[in-house]
Every structure is written in C-alpha cells, then in structure tokens.
C-alpha positions as a printed NumPy array, in Angstrom:
array([[-16.207, -16.124,   3.274],
       [-16.913, -12.411,   4.323],
       [-20.69 , -11.217,   3.654],
       [-21.461,  -8.018,   2.853],
       [-23.855,  -6.536,   4.218],
       [-23.394,  -2.707,   3.891],
       [-23.792,  -3.291,   0.172],
       [-25.036,  -0.095,  -1.907],
       [-24.921,  -1.76 ,  -5.86 ],
       [-27.853,   1.581,  -6.959],
       [-24.988,   3.714,  -6.542],
       [-23.558,   2.034,  -9.568],
       [-25.994,   2.017, -11.721],
       [-25.479,   5.322, -13.484],
       [-21.707,   3.669, -14.56 ],
       [-23.344,   0.803, -16.167],
       [-22.889,   1.799, -19.594],
       [-19.389,   3.771, -19.193],
       [-16.409,   3.34 , -18.644],
       [-14.295,   5.917, -15.674],
       [-11.046,   7.447, -16.707],
       [ -8.037,   5.56 , -14.411],
       [-10.754,   1.744, -13.125],
       [-10.237,  -1.078, -14.239],
       [-13.416,  -1.034, -15.936],
       [-12.716,  -0.444, -19.016],
       [ -9.913,  -3.09 , -19.469],
       [-11.855,  -5.547, -17.582],
       [-14.552,  -5.916, -20.329],
       [-11.824,  -5.964, -22.847],
       [-10.151,  -9.004, -21.203],
       [-13.49 , -10.934, -20.252],
       [-16.197, -10.173, -22.398],
       [-17.665,  -8.784, -18.903],
       [-17.294,  -6.504, -15.78 ],
       [-19.008,  -6.377, -12.58 ],
       [-19.929,  -2.249, -12.224],
       [-22.37 ,  -2.705,  -8.744],
       [-18.484,  -1.565,  -7.207],
       [-16.277,  -2.211,  -9.659],
       [-15.974,  -6.782,  -8.969],
       [-12.196,  -8.453,  -8.425],
       [-10.659,  -4.753,  -9.016],
       [-12.384,  -2.959,  -6.23 ],
       [-10.295,  -2.476,  -2.692],
       [-13.228,  -4.98 ,  -0.765],
       [-11.141,  -8.057,  -2.758],
       [ -8.561,  -6.899,   0.123],
       [-10.568,  -8.124,   3.026],
       [ -9.704, -11.502,   2.562],
       [ -5.735, -10.81 ,   2.29 ],
       [ -6.135,  -8.651,   5.961],
       [ -7.354, -12.172,   7.323],
       [ -4.563, -13.897,   5.824],
       [ -2.212, -11.576,   6.941],
       [ -3.657, -12.229,  10.285],
       [ -2.455, -15.797,  10.583],
       [  0.553, -14.602,   9.233],
       [  1.763, -12.188,  12.041],
       [  0.92 , -15.432,  14.794],
       [  3.866, -17.387,  12.574],
       [  6.211, -14.412,  12.901],
       [  5.921, -13.842,  17.287],
       [  8.286, -12.21 ,  17.769],
       [  8.998, -10.03 ,  14.145],
       [  7.044,  -6.603,  14.557],
       [  5.508,  -5.152,  11.577],
       [  4.077,  -1.353,  11.346],
       [  2.471,   0.482,   8.854],
       [  2.001,   4.037,   8.953],
       [  0.991,   6.713,   6.425],
       [  3.922,   8.843,   5.936],
       [  2.775,  11.533,   3.009],
       [ -0.692,  12.828,   1.649],
       [ -0.14 ,  14.773,  -1.281],
       [  2.56 ,  17.792,  -0.674],
       [  2.468,  16.634,   3.717],
       [  5.063,  14.53 ,   4.527],
       [  6.38 ,  13.185,   7.713],
       [ 10.036,  14.795,   8.281],
       [ 10.664,  12.974,  11.406],
       [ 12.81 ,   9.109,  10.664],
       [ 10.982,   6.263,  11.404],
       [ 12.959,   5.39 ,  15.007],
       [ 11.525,   8.679,  16.051],
       [  8.214,   7.817,  16.259],
       [  5.664,   6.295,  18.357],
       [  4.4  ,   3.011,  16.211],
       [  1.485,   3.018,  19.377],
       [  0.27 ,   6.63 ,  18.22 ],
       [ -0.916,   5.571,  14.563],
       [ -3.9  ,   4.376,  15.904],
       [ -4.571,   7.186,  17.75 ],
       [ -6.036,   9.459,  14.608],
       [ -8.434,   8.878,  11.582],
       [ -5.537,   9.173,   9.436],
       [ -3.198,   6.146,  10.807],
       [ -0.104,   8.412,  11.35 ],
       [  2.184,   8.264,  14.3  ],
       [  3.325,  11.596,  14.003],
       [  0.582,  13.831,  15.707],
       [  1.504,  17.454,  13.658],
       [  1.405,  15.957,  10.93 ],
       [ -1.703,  14.137,  11.605],
       [ -3.473,  17.422,  11.967],
       [ -2.633,  18.842,   9.07 ],
       [ -3.311,  16.005,   6.278],
       [ -7.27 ,  15.815,   7.838],
       [ -7.193,  19.014,   7.292],
       [ -5.36 ,  18.19 ,   4.031],
       [ -7.86 ,  15.98 ,   2.952],
       [-10.622,  17.568,   4.529],
       [-10.289,  20.28 ,   1.965],
       [-10.255,  17.769,  -1.45 ],
       [-13.554,  16.259,  -0.002],
       [-15.052,  19.884,   0.   ],
       [-13.831,  20.223,  -3.894],
       [-15.748,  16.714,  -4.973],
       [-11.537,  15.452,  -5.273],
       [ -8.62 ,  13.184,  -4.485],
       [ -5.159,  13.239,  -3.11 ],
       [ -2.651,  10.385,  -3.248],
       [ -0.013,   8.998,  -0.517],
       [  2.719,   6.87 ,   0.36 ],
       [  2.601,   4.404,   3.04 ],
       [  5.694,   3.631,   5.22 ],
       [  6.113,  -0.056,   6.709],
       [  8.957,  -0.968,   8.684],
       [  9.577,  -4.822,  10.484],
       [ 12.319,  -5.44 ,  13.076],
       [ 13.748,  -8.234,  13.978],
       [ 13.471, -10.138,  11.081],
       [ 16.177, -13.169,  11.637],
       [ 19.066, -13.684,   9.164],
       [ 19.346, -15.32 ,   5.795],
       [ 14.925, -15.212,   4.654],
       [ 15.14 , -14.726,   0.547],
       [ 16.343, -16.176,  -1.8  ],
       [ 19.585, -14.561,  -3.483],
       [ 18.032, -14.89 ,  -7.503],
       [ 14.486, -15.462,  -8.608],
       [ 12.562, -15.059,  -5.661],
       [ 15.084, -11.605,  -3.44 ],
       [ 13.295, -10.649,  -0.522],
       [ 12.724,  -7.199,  -1.726],
       [ 11.457,  -8.479,  -4.995],
       [  8.759, -10.319,  -3.178],
       [  8.208,  -7.524,  -0.888],
       [  7.738,  -4.896,  -4.211],
       [  5.254,  -7.562,  -5.542],
       [  2.834,  -8.64 ,  -2.903],
       [  2.984,  -4.249,  -2.622],
       [  2.22 ,  -3.558,  -5.958],
       [ -0.584,  -6.063,  -6.271],
       [ -2.584,  -3.237,  -3.579],
       [ -4.831,  -1.441,  -5.441],
       [ -4.04 ,   1.55 ,  -6.018],
       [ -0.514,   1.489,  -5.669],
       [  1.656,   3.322,  -8.194],
       [  5.403,   2.707,  -7.093],
       [  7.419,   0.661,  -4.196],
       [ 10.666,   1.693,  -2.938],
       [ 12.769,  -0.316,   0.109],
       [ 15.954,   1.008,   1.967],
       [ 17.522,   4.075,   0.686],
       [ 15.25 ,   3.494,  -2.523],
       [ 15.597,   6.131,  -4.796],
       [ 17.419,   8.848,  -2.958],
       [ 19.991,   5.732,  -2.899],
       [ 20.068,   6.629,  -6.587],
       [ 21.496,  10.427,  -6.276],
       [ 24.743,   8.975,  -4.288],
       [ 28.352,   8.035,  -3.692],
       [ 29.217,   4.465,  -2.268],
       [ 31.485,   5.708,   0.263],
       [ 28.038,   7.926,   1.425],
       [ 25.61 ,   3.953,   0.66 ],
       [ 27.858,   1.403,   2.195],
       [ 26.627,   0.327,   5.347],
       [ 29.515,  -0.679,   7.231],
       [ 29.921,  -3.202,   9.997],
       [ 30.084,  -3.38 ,  13.507],
       [ 32.06 ,  -6.234,  15.249],
       [ 28.751,  -8.472,  15.778],
       [ 27.74 ,  -8.145,  12.114],
       [ 25.127,  -5.722,  12.785],
       [ 26.317,  -2.112,  10.204],
       [ 26.659,   1.261,  11.195],
       [ 23.978,   2.559,   9.101],
       [ 20.733,   0.902,   6.779],
       [ 20.191,   2.474,   3.577],
       [ 20.64 ,  -1.306,   2.54 ],
       [ 16.888,  -1.48 ,   3.66 ],
       [ 17.797,  -5.218,   6.283],
       [ 18.359,  -6.943,   3.011],
       [ 21.426,  -7.797,   0.724],
       [ 21.506,  -9.861,  -2.239],
       [ 18.176, -11.291,  -1.644],
       [ 18.353, -11.805,   1.481],
       [ 17.481, -10.246,   5.274],
       [ 20.768,  -9.002,   7.48 ],
       [ 19.241,  -9.052,  10.397],
       [ 17.988,  -4.672,  10.811],
       [ 15.548,  -2.975,  10.072],
       [ 13.626,  -3.97 ,   6.87 ],
       [ 11.814,  -0.402,   6.154],
       [ 10.175,   0.604,   2.513],
       [  7.729,   2.915,   0.722],
       [  4.624,   2.03 ,  -1.006],
       [  2.884,   5.017,  -3.214],
       [ -0.954,   4.904,  -3.936],
       [ -2.446,   7.274,  -6.389],
       [ -5.631,   9.39 ,  -5.629],
       [ -8.872,   7.626,  -6.17 ],
       [ -9.927,   7.626,  -9.95 ],
       [-13.228,   8.798,  -9.042],
       [-14.388,  11.962,  -8.43 ],
       [-17.707,  13.809,  -6.959],
       [-17.308,  16.535, -10.076],
       [-17.976,  16.265, -13.633],
       [-15.296,  14.911, -15.531],
       [-15.178,  13.102, -19.559],
       [-15.265,   9.417, -19.569],
       [-16.152,   6.771, -22.448],
       [-18.926,   5.553, -22.823],
       [-19.322,   1.169, -24.27 ],
       [-20.489,   3.293, -28.173],
       [-17.159,   4.647, -28.119],
       [-18.424,   8.062, -26.824],
       [-17.379,  10.464, -25.098],
       [-19.772,  11.836, -22.516],
       [-19.993,  14.173, -19.018],
       [-20.643,  11.817, -16.462],
       [-20.434,  12.715, -12.397],
       [-19.435,  10.344,  -9.832],
       [-21.322,   9.607,  -6.948],
       [-21.541,   6.534,  -3.352],
       [-19.503,   6.027,  -1.578],
       [-15.612,   6.741,  -2.074],
       [-13.008,   7.874,  -0.192],
       [-11.082,  11.491,  -0.71 ],
       [ -8.623,   9.727,   0.759],
       [ -7.537,   6.077,   0.261],
       [ -4.76 ,   5.889,   1.204],
       [ -4.768,   5.58 ,   5.25 ],
       [ -7.618,   2.738,   4.601],
       [ -4.043,   0.443,   2.942],
       [ -1.858,   0.575,   6.599],
       [ -3.382,  -2.804,   7.534],
       [ -3.197,  -4.061,   4.378],
       [  0.607,  -3.274,   3.825],
       [  0.795,  -4.698,   6.746],
       [ -0.816,  -8.205,   5.894],
       [  1.177,  -8.094,   2.686],
       [  4.761,  -8.18 ,   4.192],
       [  3.535, -10.281,   7.063],
       [  2.117, -13.117,   4.428],
       [  5.772, -12.632,   2.268],
       [  8.458, -13.222,   5.675],
       [  6.067, -16.127,   6.798],
       [  6.107, -17.748,   3.145],
       [ 10.111, -17.545,   3.224],
       [  9.997, -17.902,   7.283],
       [  8.249, -21.822,   6.27 ],
       [ 10.979, -22.179,   3.351],
       [ 14.321, -21.988,   5.986],
       [ 12.366, -24.537,   7.996],
       [ 12.888, -26.5  ,   5.439],
       [ 16.442, -26.67 ,   4.913],
       [ 18.282, -29.006,   6.243],
       [ 20.459, -27.647,   9.427]])
C-alpha cells in the first residue's frame, strides 16, 4: 500500500455531475454505475505508482539488462539524434527527462507557453533495452513485441506504440529494411528492433510510445452533465500541461515487468 498524503479531493467537486471530454468519466459510470470523480479513481495515473514499484523489483531480476527511457518529443519538438549518440546519464539532468540538452531546453519552453495558455500538449517516450539475451518471447500469442505493446498501451494516456523501424518501415523496400547478419549472429543494422518472430535476437530492443495531451484544460470548454445537457466548464486543480516527462519511469517499469516474465519462463525450459 502507498498512502496518499497529499490528496485534494475538493479540487474535483465541480465535476461531480459532469463528464469531462476525453476522460473515462462517462464510460466508467455507464459500465459500473458509479465513478470516483475525486481524481479519476482507477483511471487516474496515480494507479501507476504500483507499477513503478513492481518494475523496480523486476529490474533486480534482470541484473545484466539495461533499460533506459527518455522523452523523445513534445508536440512538434523532436530529438533528432539517434539514441546511440545520446548520453543516457543526462536523462535526469532536466525536468523534461530528455538527454538531448538542446531539445530539452526547447521542450521546457514550449511546455511553459502551453501552461500559460491553459492548454496541454502530448509527446513521445522512447525506450532502449540493452544486453537482452537471445530467446525471450514466444512465437505465436505471446510474442515479445506484442507483450511490450500491450504493456505500454495499458499506461494511462497512451495512444500509440511502435518498435524498431515502426511505421517508417512501411515506406521501405525489403532490400533496405533487411538486417544482414555478421558471422557472430549479430546484425549490421537493427531495423527489427531487437525482435524477430516475436523472439529477442540479442540486439538492442527499442520502441516509442505516444502520449496524448492531458484532457483537463484550465480553460473553458463544453462538457456533458448527467442530465444530458451540454454545459460550459473550466478545469481546475493540479493538472500537468504535459504528462510525458512523468511517464518515463512508468515505461521503464512496464518494460522490466514484461522482460522479467519472459526471463522466468525461459528458466523453466529443459536445457
């Protein structure tokens, strides 16, 4: 249990009888007949605290594996460098959790401007997993990339997941996309993203997770009330203008949990 000693339930009293756009308020009430309006209940990102605890334990199982997540975009501002050129030790050196110092400064400034407008902005988190042994993942229903995708898409506010070449790979020819082998079984390129046939191949696993803009705006917008009326409402309380920096440890934790599962499954196989 993690006691919440800094709750402010009164901040949410104004939404007791209304459903916020792009929140889970409406669907929760229709499905369960009730909802916790004081912060969103199970649909709140507070729920992810337990995931981070579990991820910290999972990382201890994966002693050789290195997992690094970082903010790779905010709005239209992107980290242009490939991850191989980034210094992961700088991820925690700024509030945006971006190891590219120039991009981080631009992201911070953009988020400040968005906050002044009472608006929000989305972005992406990139995760790189290194020193993964060959053979994690199952070939059909429990493919490694499928389980990573499921884990990431279960995080609040996530709208997209791609690994390896992702959607860019759909634009390429096979002669451009194939990862040719070296004699030792490594590959000259890694557009596969460290996974082939749903099984890790020993190369770096890398993927990107897209987060939507926070749905609560500190500005007027139309909302639906529980009587079927469209009314005007302004959000208030503690809401981030950009949730992406907070998501970095959650992405790392979910990646660790998935890999720990497969690591333990592999230990059950007869050698």
